Short mmCIF file of C-alpha atoms and ligand atoms in Angstrom, two decimals:
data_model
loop_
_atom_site.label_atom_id
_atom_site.label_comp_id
_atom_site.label_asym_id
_atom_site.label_seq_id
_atom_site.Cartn_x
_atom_site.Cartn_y
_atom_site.Cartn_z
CA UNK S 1 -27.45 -2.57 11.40
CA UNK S 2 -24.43 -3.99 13.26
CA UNK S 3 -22.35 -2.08 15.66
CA UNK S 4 -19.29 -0.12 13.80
CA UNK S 5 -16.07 -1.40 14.84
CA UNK S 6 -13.15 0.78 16.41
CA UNK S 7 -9.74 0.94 16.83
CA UNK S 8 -8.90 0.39 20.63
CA UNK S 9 -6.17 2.35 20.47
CA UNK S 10 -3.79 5.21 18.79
CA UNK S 11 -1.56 2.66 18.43
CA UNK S 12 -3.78 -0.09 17.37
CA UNK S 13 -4.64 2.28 14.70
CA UNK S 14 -1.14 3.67 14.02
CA UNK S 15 -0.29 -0.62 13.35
CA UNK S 16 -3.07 -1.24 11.06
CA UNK S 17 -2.46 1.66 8.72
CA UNK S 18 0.58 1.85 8.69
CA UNK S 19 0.36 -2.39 8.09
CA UNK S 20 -1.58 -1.49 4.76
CA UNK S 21 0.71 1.21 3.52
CA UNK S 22 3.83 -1.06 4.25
CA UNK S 23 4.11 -3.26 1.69
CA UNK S 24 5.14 -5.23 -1.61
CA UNK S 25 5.16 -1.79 -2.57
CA UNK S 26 7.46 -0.27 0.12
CA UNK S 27 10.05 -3.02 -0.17
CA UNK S 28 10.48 -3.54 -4.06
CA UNK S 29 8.93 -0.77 -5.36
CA UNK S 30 10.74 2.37 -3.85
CA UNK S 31 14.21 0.97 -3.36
CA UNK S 32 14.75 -0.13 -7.13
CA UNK S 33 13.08 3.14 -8.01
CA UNK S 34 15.19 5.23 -6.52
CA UNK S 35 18.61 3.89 -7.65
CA UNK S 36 17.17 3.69 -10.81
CA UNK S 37 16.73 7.33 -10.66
CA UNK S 38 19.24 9.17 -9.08
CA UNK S 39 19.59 7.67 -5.70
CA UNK S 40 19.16 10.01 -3.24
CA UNK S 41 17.68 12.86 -5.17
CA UNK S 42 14.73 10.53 -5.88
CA UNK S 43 14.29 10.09 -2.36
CA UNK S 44 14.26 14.23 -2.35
CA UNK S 45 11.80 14.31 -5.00
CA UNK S 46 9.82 11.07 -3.71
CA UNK S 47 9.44 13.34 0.21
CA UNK S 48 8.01 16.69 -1.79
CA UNK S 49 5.39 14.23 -3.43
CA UNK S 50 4.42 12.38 0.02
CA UNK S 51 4.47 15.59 1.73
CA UNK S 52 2.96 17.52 -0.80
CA UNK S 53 0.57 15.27 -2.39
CA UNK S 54 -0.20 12.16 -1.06
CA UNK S 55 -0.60 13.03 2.66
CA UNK S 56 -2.89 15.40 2.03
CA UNK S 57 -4.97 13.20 0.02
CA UNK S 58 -4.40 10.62 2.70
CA UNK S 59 -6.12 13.11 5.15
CA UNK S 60 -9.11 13.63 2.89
CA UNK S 61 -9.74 9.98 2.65
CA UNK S 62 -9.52 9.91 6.56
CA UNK S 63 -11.59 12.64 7.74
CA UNK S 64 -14.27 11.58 5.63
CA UNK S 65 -14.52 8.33 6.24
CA UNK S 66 -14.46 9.51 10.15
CA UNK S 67 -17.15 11.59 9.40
CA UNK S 68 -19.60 9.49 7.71
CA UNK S 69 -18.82 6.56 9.78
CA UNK S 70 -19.23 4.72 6.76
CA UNK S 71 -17.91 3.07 3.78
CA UNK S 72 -16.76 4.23 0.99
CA UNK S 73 -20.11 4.41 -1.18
CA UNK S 74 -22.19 6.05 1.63
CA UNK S 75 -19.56 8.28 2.75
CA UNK S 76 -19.11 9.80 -0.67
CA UNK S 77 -23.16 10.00 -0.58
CA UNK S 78 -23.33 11.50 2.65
CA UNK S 79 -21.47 14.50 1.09
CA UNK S 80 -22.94 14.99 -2.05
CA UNK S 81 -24.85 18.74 -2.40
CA UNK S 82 -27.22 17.86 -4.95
CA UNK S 83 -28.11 14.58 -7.34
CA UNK S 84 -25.41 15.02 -9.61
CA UNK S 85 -22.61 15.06 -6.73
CA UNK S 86 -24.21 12.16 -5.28
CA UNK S 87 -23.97 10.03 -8.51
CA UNK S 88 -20.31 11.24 -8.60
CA UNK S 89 -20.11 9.97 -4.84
CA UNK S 90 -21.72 6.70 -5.83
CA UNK S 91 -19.28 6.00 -8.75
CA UNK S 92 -16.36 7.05 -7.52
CA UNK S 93 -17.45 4.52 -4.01
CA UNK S 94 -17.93 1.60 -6.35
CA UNK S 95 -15.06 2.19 -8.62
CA UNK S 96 -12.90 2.61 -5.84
CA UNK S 97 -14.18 -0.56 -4.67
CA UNK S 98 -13.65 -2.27 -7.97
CA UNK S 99 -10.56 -0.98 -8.26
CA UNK S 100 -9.38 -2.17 -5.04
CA UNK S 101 -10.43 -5.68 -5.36
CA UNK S 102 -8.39 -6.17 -8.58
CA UNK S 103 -5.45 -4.96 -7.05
CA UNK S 104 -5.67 -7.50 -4.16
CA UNK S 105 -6.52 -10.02 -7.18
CA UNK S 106 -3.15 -9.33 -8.34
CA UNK S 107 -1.57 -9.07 -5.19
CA UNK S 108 -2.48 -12.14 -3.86
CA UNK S 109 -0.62 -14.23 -6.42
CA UNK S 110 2.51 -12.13 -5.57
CA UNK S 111 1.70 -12.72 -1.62
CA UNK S 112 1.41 -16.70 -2.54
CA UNK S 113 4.96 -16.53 -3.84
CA UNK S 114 6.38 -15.19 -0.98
CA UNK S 115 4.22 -17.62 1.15
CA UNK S 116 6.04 -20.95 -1.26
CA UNK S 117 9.31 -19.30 -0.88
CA UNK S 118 9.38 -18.63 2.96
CA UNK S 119 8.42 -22.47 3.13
CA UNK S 120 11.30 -23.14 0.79
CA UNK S 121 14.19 -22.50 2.41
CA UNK S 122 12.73 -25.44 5.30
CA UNK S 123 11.94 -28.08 2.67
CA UNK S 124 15.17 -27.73 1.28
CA UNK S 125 16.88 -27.84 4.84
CA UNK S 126 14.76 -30.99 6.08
CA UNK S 127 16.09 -32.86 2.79
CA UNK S 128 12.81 -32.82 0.63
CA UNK S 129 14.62 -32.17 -2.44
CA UNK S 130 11.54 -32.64 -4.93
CA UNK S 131 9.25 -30.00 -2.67
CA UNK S 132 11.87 -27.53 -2.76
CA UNK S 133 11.98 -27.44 -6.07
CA UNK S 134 8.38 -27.55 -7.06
CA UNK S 135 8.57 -24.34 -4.50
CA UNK S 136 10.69 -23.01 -6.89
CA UNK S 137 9.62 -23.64 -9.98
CA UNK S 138 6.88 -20.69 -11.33
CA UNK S 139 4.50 -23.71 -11.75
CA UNK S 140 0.48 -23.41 -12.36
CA UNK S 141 0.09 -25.61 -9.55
CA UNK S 142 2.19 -23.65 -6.98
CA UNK S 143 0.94 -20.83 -7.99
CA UNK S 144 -2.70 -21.50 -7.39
CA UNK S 145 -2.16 -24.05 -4.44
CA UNK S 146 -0.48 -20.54 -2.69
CA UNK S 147 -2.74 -17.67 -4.33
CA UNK S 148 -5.38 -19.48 -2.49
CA UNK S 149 -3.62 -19.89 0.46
CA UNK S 150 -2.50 -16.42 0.88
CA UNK S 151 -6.29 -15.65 0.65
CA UNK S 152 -7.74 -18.28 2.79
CA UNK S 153 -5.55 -16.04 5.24
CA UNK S 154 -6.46 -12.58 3.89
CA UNK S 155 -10.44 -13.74 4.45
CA UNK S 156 -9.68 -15.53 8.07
CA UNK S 157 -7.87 -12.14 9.78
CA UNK S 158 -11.01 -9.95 7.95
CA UNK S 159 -13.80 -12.35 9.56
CA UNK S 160 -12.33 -11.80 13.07
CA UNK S 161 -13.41 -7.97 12.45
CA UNK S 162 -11.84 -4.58 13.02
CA UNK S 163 -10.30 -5.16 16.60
CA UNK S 164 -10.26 -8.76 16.66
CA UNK S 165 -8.65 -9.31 13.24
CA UNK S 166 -7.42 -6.52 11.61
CA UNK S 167 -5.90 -4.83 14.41
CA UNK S 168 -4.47 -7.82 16.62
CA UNK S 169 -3.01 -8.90 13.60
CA UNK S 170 -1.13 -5.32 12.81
CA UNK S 171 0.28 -4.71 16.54
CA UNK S 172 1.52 -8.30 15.93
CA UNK S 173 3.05 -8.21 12.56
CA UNK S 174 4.33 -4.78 12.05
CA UNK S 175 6.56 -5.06 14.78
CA UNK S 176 8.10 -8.20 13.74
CA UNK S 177 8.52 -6.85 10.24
CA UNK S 178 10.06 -3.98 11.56
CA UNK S 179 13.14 -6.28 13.58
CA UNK S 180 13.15 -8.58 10.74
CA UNK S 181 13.98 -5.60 8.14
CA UNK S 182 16.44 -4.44 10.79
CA UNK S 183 18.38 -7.77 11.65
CA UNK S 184 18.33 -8.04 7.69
CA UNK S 185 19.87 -4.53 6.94
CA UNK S 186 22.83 -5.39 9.64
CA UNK S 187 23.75 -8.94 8.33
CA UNK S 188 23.73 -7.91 4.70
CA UNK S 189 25.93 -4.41 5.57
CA UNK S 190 28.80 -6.60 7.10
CA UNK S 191 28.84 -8.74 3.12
CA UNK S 192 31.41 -7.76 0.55
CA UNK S 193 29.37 -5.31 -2.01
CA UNK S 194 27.39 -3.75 -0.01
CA UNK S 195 28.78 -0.59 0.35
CA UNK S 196 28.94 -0.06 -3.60
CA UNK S 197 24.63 -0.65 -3.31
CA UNK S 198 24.94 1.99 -0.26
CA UNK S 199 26.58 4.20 -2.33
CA UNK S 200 24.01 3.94 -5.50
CA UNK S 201 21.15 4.10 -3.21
CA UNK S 202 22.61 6.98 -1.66
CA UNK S 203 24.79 9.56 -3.49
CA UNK S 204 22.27 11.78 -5.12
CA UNK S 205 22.56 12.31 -9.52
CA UNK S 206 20.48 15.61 -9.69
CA UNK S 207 20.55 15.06 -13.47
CA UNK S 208 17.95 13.11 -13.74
CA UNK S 209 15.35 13.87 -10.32
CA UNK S 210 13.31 16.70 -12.37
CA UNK S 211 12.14 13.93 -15.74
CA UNK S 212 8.60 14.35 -16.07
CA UNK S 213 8.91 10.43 -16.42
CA UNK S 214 10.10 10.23 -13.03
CA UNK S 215 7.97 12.36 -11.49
CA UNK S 216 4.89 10.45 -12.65
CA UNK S 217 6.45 7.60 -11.46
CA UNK S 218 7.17 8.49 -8.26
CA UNK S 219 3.84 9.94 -7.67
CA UNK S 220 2.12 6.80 -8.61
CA UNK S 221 4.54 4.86 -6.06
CA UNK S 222 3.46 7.81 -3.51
CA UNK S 223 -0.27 6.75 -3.83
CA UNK S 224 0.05 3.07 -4.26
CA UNK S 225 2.37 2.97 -0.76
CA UNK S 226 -0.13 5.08 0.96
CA UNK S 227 -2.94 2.73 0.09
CA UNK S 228 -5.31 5.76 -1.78
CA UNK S 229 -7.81 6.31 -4.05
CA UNK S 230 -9.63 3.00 -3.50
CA UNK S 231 -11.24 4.06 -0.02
CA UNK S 232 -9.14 1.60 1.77
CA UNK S 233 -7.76 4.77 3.83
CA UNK S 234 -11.54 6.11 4.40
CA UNK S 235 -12.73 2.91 5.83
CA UNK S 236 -9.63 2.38 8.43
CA UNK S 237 -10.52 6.42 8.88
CA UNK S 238 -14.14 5.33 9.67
CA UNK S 239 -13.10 2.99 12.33
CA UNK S 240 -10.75 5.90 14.58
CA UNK S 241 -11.83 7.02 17.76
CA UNK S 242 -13.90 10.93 17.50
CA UNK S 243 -11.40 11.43 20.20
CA UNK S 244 -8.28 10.77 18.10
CA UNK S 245 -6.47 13.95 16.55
CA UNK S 246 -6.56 13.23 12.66
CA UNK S 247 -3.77 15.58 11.51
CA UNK S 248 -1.62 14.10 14.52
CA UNK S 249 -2.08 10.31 13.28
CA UNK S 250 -2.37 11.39 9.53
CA UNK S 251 1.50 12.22 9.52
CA UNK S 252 2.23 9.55 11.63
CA UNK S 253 1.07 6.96 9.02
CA UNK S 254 2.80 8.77 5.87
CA UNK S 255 5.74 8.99 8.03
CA UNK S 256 5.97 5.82 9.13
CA UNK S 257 5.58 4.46 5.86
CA UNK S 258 8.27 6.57 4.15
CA UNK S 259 10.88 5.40 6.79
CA UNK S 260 10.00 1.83 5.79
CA UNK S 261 10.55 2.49 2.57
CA UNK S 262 13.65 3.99 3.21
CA UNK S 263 14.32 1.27 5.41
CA UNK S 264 13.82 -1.53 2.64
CA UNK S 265 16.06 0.35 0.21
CA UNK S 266 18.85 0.35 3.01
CA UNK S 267 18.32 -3.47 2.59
CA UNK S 268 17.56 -4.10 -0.89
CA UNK S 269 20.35 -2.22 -2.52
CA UNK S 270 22.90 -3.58 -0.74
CA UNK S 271 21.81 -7.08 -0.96
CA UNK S 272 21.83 -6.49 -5.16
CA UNK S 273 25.22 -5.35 -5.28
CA UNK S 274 26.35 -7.89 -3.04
CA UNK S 275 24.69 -10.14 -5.10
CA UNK S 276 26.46 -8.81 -7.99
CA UNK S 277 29.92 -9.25 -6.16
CA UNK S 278 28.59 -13.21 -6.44
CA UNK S 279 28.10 -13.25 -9.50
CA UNK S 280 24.48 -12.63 -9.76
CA UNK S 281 22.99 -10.99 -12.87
CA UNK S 282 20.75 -7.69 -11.19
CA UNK S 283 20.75 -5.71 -14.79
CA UNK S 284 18.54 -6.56 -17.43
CA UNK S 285 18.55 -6.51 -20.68
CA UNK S 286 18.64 -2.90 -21.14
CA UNK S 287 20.99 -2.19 -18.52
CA UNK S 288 18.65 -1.19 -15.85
CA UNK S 289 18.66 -2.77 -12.67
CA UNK S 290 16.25 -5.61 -11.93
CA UNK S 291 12.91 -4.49 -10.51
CA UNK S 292 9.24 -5.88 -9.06
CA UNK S 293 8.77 -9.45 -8.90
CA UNK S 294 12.40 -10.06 -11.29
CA UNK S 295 14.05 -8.74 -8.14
CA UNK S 296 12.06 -10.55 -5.24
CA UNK S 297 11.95 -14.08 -6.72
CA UNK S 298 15.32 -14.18 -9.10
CA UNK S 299 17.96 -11.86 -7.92
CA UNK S 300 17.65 -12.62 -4.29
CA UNK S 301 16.78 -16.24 -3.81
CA UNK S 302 20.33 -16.36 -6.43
CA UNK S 303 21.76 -14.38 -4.23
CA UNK S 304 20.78 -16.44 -0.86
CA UNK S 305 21.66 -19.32 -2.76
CA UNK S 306 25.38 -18.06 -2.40
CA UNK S 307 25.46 -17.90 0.91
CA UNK S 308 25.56 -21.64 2.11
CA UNK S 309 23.73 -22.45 5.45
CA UNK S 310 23.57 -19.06 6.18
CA UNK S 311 21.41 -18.27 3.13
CA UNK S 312 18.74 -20.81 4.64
CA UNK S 313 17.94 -18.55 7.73
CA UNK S 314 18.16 -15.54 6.00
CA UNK S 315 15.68 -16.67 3.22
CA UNK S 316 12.96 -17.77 5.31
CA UNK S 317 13.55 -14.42 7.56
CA UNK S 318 13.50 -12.52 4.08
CA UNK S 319 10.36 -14.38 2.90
CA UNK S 320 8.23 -13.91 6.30
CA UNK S 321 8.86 -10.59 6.08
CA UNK S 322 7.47 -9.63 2.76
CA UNK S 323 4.49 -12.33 3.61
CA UNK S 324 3.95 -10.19 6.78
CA UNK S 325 4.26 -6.71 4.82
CA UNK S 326 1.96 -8.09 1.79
CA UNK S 327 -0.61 -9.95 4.22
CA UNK S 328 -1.10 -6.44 6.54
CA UNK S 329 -1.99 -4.78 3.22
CA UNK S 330 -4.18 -7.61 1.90
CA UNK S 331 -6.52 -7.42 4.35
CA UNK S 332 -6.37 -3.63 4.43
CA UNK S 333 -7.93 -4.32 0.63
CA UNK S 334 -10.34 -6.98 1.42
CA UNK S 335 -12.14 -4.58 4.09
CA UNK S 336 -13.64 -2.38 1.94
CA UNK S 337 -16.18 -4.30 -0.21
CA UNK S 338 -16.63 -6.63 2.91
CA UNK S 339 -17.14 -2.84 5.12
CA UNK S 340 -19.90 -2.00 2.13
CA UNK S 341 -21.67 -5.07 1.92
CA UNK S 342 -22.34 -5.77 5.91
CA UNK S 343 -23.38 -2.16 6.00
CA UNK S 344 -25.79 -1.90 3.09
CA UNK S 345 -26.65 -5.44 2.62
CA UNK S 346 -27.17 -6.44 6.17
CA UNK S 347 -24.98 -9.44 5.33
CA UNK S 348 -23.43 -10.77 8.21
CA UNK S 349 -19.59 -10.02 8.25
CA UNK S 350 -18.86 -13.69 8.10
CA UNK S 351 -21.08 -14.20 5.28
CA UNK S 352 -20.20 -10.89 3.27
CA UNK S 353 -15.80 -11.98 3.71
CA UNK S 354 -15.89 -15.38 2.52
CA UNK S 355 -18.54 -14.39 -0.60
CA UNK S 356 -16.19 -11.22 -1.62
CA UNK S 357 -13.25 -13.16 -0.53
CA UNK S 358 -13.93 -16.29 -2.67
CA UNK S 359 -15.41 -14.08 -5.79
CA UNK S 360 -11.78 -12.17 -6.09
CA UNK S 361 -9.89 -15.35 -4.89
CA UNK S 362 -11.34 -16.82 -8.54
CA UNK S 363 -10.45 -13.59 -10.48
CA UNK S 364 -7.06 -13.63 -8.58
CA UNK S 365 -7.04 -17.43 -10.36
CA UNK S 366 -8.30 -16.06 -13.57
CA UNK S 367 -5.26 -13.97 -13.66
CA UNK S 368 -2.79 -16.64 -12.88
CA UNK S 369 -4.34 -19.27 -15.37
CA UNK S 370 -3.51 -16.26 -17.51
CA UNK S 371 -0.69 -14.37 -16.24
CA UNK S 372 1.03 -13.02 -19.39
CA UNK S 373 -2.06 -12.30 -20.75
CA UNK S 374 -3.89 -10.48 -17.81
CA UNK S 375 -0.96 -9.47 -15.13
CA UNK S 376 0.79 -6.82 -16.29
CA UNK S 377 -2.61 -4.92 -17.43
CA UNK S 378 -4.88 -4.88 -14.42
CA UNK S 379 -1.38 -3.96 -12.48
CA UNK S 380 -1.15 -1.07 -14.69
CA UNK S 381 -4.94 -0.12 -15.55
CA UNK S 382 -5.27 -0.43 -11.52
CA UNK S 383 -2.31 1.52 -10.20
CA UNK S 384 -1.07 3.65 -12.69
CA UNK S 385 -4.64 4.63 -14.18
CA UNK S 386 -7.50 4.38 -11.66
CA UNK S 387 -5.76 5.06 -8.25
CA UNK S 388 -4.58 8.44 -8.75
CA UNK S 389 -7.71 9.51 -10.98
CA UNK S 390 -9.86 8.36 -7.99
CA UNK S 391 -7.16 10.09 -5.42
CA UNK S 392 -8.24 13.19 -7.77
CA UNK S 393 -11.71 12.67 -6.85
CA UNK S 394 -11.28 12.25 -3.71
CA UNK S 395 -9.75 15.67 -2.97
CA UNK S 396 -12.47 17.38 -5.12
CA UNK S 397 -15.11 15.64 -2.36
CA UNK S 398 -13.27 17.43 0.12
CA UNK S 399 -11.62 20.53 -1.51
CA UNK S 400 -15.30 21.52 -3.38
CA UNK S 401 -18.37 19.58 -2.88
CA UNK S 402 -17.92 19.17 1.06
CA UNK S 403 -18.78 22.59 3.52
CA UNK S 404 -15.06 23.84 4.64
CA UNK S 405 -17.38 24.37 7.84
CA UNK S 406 -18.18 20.29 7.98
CA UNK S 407 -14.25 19.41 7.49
CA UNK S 408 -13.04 21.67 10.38
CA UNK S 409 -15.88 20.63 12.27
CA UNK S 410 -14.63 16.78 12.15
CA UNK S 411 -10.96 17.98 12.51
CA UNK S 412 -11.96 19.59 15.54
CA UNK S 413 -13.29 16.38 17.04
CA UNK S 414 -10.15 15.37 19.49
CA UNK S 415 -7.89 18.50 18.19
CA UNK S 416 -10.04 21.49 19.65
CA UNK S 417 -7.05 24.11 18.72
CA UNK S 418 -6.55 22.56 14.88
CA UNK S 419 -7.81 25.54 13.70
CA UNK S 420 -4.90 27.97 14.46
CA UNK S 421 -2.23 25.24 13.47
CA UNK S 422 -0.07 25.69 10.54
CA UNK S 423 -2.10 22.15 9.28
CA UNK S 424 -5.13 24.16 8.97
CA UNK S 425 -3.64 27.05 7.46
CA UNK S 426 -2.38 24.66 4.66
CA UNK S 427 -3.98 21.64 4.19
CA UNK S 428 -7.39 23.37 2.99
CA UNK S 429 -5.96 25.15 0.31
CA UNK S 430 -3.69 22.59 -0.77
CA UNK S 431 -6.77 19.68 -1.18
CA UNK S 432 -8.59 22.72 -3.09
CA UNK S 433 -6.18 23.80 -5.81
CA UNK S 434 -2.41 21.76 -5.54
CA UNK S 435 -4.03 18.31 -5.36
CA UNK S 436 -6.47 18.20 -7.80
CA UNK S 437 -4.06 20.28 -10.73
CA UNK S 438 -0.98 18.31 -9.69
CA UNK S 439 -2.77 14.97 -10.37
CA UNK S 440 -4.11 16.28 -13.05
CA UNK S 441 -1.05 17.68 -14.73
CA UNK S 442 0.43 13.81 -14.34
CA UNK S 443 -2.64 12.20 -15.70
CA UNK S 444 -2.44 14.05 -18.75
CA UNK S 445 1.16 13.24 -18.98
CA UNK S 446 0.37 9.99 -18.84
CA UNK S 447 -2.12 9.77 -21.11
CA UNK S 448 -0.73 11.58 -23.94
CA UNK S 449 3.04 10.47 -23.57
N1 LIG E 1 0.16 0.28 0.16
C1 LIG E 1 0.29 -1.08 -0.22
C2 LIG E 1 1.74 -1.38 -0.63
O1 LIG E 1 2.57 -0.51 -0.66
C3 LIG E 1 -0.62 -1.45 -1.36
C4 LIG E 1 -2.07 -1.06 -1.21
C5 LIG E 1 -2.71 -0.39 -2.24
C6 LIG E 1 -2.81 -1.38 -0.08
C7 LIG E 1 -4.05 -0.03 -2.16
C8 LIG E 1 -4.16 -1.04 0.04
C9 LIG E 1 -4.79 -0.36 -1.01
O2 LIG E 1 2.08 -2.47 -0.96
#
């Protein structure tokens, strides 16, 4: 079998998962969320929910995938008490892995457009009137020329391997997205309007932070940004140092990704209203505010529009940025079929990324040959339905099928003292009984409202 690969660093890992939390979903998901719901008290509700729910499953999914060394389907395996668990191991594995690959199916179309729109703002510039708007038409064409793209890049970074690709790639690109997002927050602040999206985003409406509705909502935008349920997590978890303190960098990641998604509403917001001070339509038809792709590709291109020369530079900065957040999380997705097939199939990794990678570049097609057919159903069946269900899962590996003896035993690997910390005190019981009834308690929401 080949060598494992490993993060050089903390921070090499700290980049890489925090690159597939942050992404389409930080940046157009959470901020049009929250002012949708109450603003600031969303954001309240949104923290209990990370905190309380989703980091905890996010440090299941990395201590066992540091344990078992492994992907997803052997690592479930590897804990299994009997041959019943182990079937349970093996389809939860493979569904996670199914699961996963549609989402990047879907996502990759949504990565393409911000790949023709960050290109653009250039045409336009250089004169090449009929390419800029062919770039902005929602043509077959485009679409497919980019979806392909988008994964010809995905597949390039994952073939370079764990230090060489995924993690060169995410100490590169998160820090760029991270001054983009920042240079993009002060220009827009300094526009007229922007205080009124401030103020929406931020002034909390308690009224409306304790609807079921929202709640289920908010959890599913908890798991989705933390990248769980679909073993993504457990495989970047399989490739951390033994001498790396898992509760220390577990936080780190969900808090990292929560600031960027506070971040992105301190940009989006603002940029909405002061597109609305243009003239710019951001409510639709039934008076909420614009949200998900709507937003990305209609409200703000409109709104860059307005801005003259200006709204050039600020396009192409806006459109590299969400290429950079969506690409970091692509390839997060990509490496967990390609992590299971080098390691059970003895598939090169060459081989095993460009046969995955071209297999869901074609269903990624399939879906945009089809897109009102097929779109809006694997986006929900993937994320709303099988990512927390498998999150639930998850924490029942850990919380009841796995020894309490085995988990402390990996915790203890580069965090001797984790034992008398207030994580340990915690954590164990919360994996056990909160995590598994609080998913729970949505699901059935969701399935019976
Ligand atoms: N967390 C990513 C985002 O917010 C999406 C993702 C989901 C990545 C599942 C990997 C696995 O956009």
């Amino acid at each position: 079998m080949p060598a494992r690969g490993e993060f050089s660093s903390r921070f090499g890992f700290l980049m890489a998962a925090s690159g597939s939390a942050i992404g389409l979903g930080n940046i157009w998901g959470f901020p049009t969320n929250a002012a949708s719901n109450g603003g600031a008290a969303f954001l309240l509700v949104y923290l209990v929910l990370v905190f309380g729910l989703a980091w905890p499953a996010l440090m299941a999914e990395l201590i066992i995938g540091r344990h078992a060394q492994s992907n997803a389907v052997r690592a479930l395996q590897g804990l299994a008490r009997g041959p019943l668990t182990r079937r349970l191991g093996t389809i939860v594995g493979f569904a996670g892995i199914l699961t996963v690959s549609l989402i990047l199916s879907f996502y990759a179309i949504i990565g393409g457009w911000m790949l023709a729109w960050a290109v653009e703002a250039p045409a336009r510039l250089l004169g090449w009137e009929a390419a800029s708007s062919w770039l902005r038409a929602d043509g077959l064409s485009r679409n497919v020329l980019f979806d392909a793209l988008f994964m010809g890049l995905t597949i390039l970074i994952i073939m370079a391997g764990v230090r060489n690709g995924i993690e060169k790639w995410g100490t590169r690109l998160m820090p760029s997205l991270f001054l983009i997002l920042l240079g993009l927050i002060v220009y827009v602040m300094t526009l007229d309007g922007a205080m009124d999206g401030l103020a929406v985003y931020l002034i909390p409406d308690f009224s409306e932070a304790l609807d079921p509705q929202l709640i289920i909502s908010a959890l599913g935008q908890a798991f989705f940004s933390l990248s769980l349920g679909v073993g993504t997590m457990l495989v970047y978890g399989s490739y951390i140092s033994p001498r790396e303190s898992l509760s220390t960098v577990g936080w780190m990641v969900a808090a990292l990704d929560t600031s960027f998604a506070f971040l992105a509403g301190l940009l989006i917001l603002p940029a909405m209203y002061v597109a609305l001070a243009s003239g710019v339509e951001i409510f639709d038809a039934s008076g909420a505010l614009v949200a998900g792709p709507g937003l990305i590709v209609a409200v703000l291109p409109a709104l860059f529009d307005t801005m003259g020369g200006a709204g050039g530079i600020i396009s192409v900065a806006f459109f590299i940025l969400m290429s950079i957040a969506a690409l970091t999380s692509s390839i997060s997705m990509l490496e967990v079929p390609v992590a299971y097939v080098v390691e059970t199939r003895g598939i090169s990794r060459h081989r095993a990324t460009l046969l995955i990678g071209l297999l869901i570049t074609a269903i990624s097609l399939t879906i945009v040959a089809n897109f009102g057919v097929l779109f809006d159903s694997v986006v929900t069946l993937t994320t709303e339905y099988s990512q927390p269900l498998l999150g639930l899962f998850f924490a029942v590996f850990v919380g009841w099928i796995w020894h309490r003896h085995g988990v402390l035993e990996e915790l203890k690997k580069g965090h001797a003292g984790v034992e008398h910390t207030l994580f340990w005190k915690f954590w164990p019981f919360y994996i056990r009984y909160v995590c598994p009834v609080a998913i729970l308690a949505v699901y059935v929401q969701l399935i019976w409202f």
